[in-house]
Amino acid sequence: MLQHVIDTAHELGADTIHTVIGHGADQVRQTISDDIIHWVEQRERLGTGHAVMQVLDHLPDDARVLVLYGDVPLIRKQTLAILVDHVCGDSLGLLTVTMDDPTGYGRIVRDADGNVTRIVEQKDASVDQQAIREVNTGILGVSAAHLKRWLPQLSNDNAQGEYYLTDIIAMAAKDSVEVASNQPADVMEVQGVNNRVQLAELERWFQLQQSQELMLQGATLADPARIDVRGNLSVGCDVYIDVNAVFEGEVTLGNRVHVGPGCVIKDAHIGDGTEIKAYSVIESSTIGENAQIGPYARFRPGNRLAANTKVGNFVELKKSVIGEGSKISHLSYVGDATLGARVNVGAGTITCNYDGANKYQTIIGDGVFVGSNCSLVAPVTVAPEATIGAGSTITRDVAASELAVARGRQRNISGWEKPKKH
């Protein structure tokens, strides 16, 4: 959640991001890495006003300050930009929202002319004030000079014994500083997270926003409510994404890419016209145009596939380069390998790339045919147009156009008794 807020602050062009931390401070520091973050620890948790006080000594007097919250992750840049524009010597920006049920929120109190005069917290509000439906989001933009004048005047003489940041609104009104309020386009922008139920609600709304953006870009989603984008997804024209697909990190889908149900794609580039069939997992790989992947294929990191390749069901790839038109159709493991163009790898074939201590390369040239159930013990090179007979274990290099057969002679034993179940 905090990373979302920090990313939005970056989009606004923040010079410095002062992040006030308390409970779990060390874990937060270890998790978030950003050069312009200035960490400030609030050793006593005495309210929002007290939290902002911890930053005062680090603010230049001429700074424009935007107060954001780490548990309000989905606030939009466009909404905040309006608040920042209101920050000047005689004005501050306040973000409010109108709710059907304002219970628990500070109420926005206005005078007869509609000017904001103060904010009253729920526990301190009168019966009439509790009926007010316009409430405070806590998000505001204000000059550092005003903060330095007002925050030292805060008192904790209230029902919660805390220093309310909201009390500066009454101070602004007293000093004839205009409180310019505006509201977000959607109330979900300013929803905070206090428990896992609220977290799940925000996640679903966030995913729906991303689904709508993808469809506006030209993607067809089988069900906009059943897709998860956990990073940045870029799509070309006429992309189709079936249900329950998950995208993580940086993913690019070219034109006419088809993603089947249940696929997980992370940090990958998928070329035009490629089809990723059901329940395939692709991580840190690049796939060329018009490829056929899956179903149930697994790409571990580091693969590069050329155009018109095929990696079929129950095939696992790792750190491999697959040349144009090559096929690994089913039930194979290919790791630390380089395959040329037009290679056919039969079912059940594995590259034995690990000797228990080190990894080795398998090189397969253009036009090689590898029969079913073969083991290629690396390091080994199979030259172009060679053929590997089914069931072979290849431990030596194979020259161009040779047929390699490496398997024991078959014996049929008469009178063999099958094992009996105890």
Tab-separated table of C-alpha atoms in Angstrom, residues 2-3 6 17-43 45 54 58:
chain	number	residue	atom	x	y	z
A	2	LEU	CA	2.794	2.420	0.905
A	3	GLN	CA	4.543	1.825	-2.427
A	6	ILE	CA	5.046	6.768	-2.969
A	17	ILE	CA	9.078	12.252	0.278
A	18	HIS	CA	9.155	12.398	4.076
A	19	THR	CA	7.754	9.087	5.328
A	20	VAL	CA	6.734	8.944	8.974
A	21	ILE	CA	7.085	5.446	10.427
A	22	GLY	CA	6.378	3.904	13.815
A	23	HIS	CA	5.240	0.333	14.410
A	24	GLY	CA	7.267	-2.072	12.224
A	25	ALA	CA	9.629	0.737	11.177
A	26	ASP	CA	12.572	-1.550	10.404
A	27	GLN	CA	10.467	-3.814	8.207
A	28	VAL	CA	9.116	-0.825	6.276
A	29	ARG	CA	12.635	0.516	5.668
A	30	GLN	CA	13.820	-2.870	4.436
A	31	THR	CA	10.845	-3.299	2.109
A	32	ILE	CA	10.722	0.144	0.486
A	33	SER	CA	13.792	1.367	-1.378
A	34	ASP	CA	13.743	4.874	-2.832
A	35	ASP	CA	16.514	7.460	-3.040
A	36	ILE	CA	14.346	10.477	-2.288
A	37	ILE	CA	12.573	9.022	0.754
A	38	HIS	CA	13.508	10.647	4.048
A	39	TRP	CA	12.530	8.354	6.907
A	40	VAL	CA	11.205	10.027	10.060
A	41	GLU	CA	10.353	7.894	13.096
A	42	GLN	CA	7.399	8.802	15.310
A	43	ARG	CA	8.404	7.165	18.581
A	45	ARG	CA	1.909	7.629	18.431
A	54	GLN	CA	8.097	15.149	13.341
A	58	HIS	CA	13.063	19.120	7.549
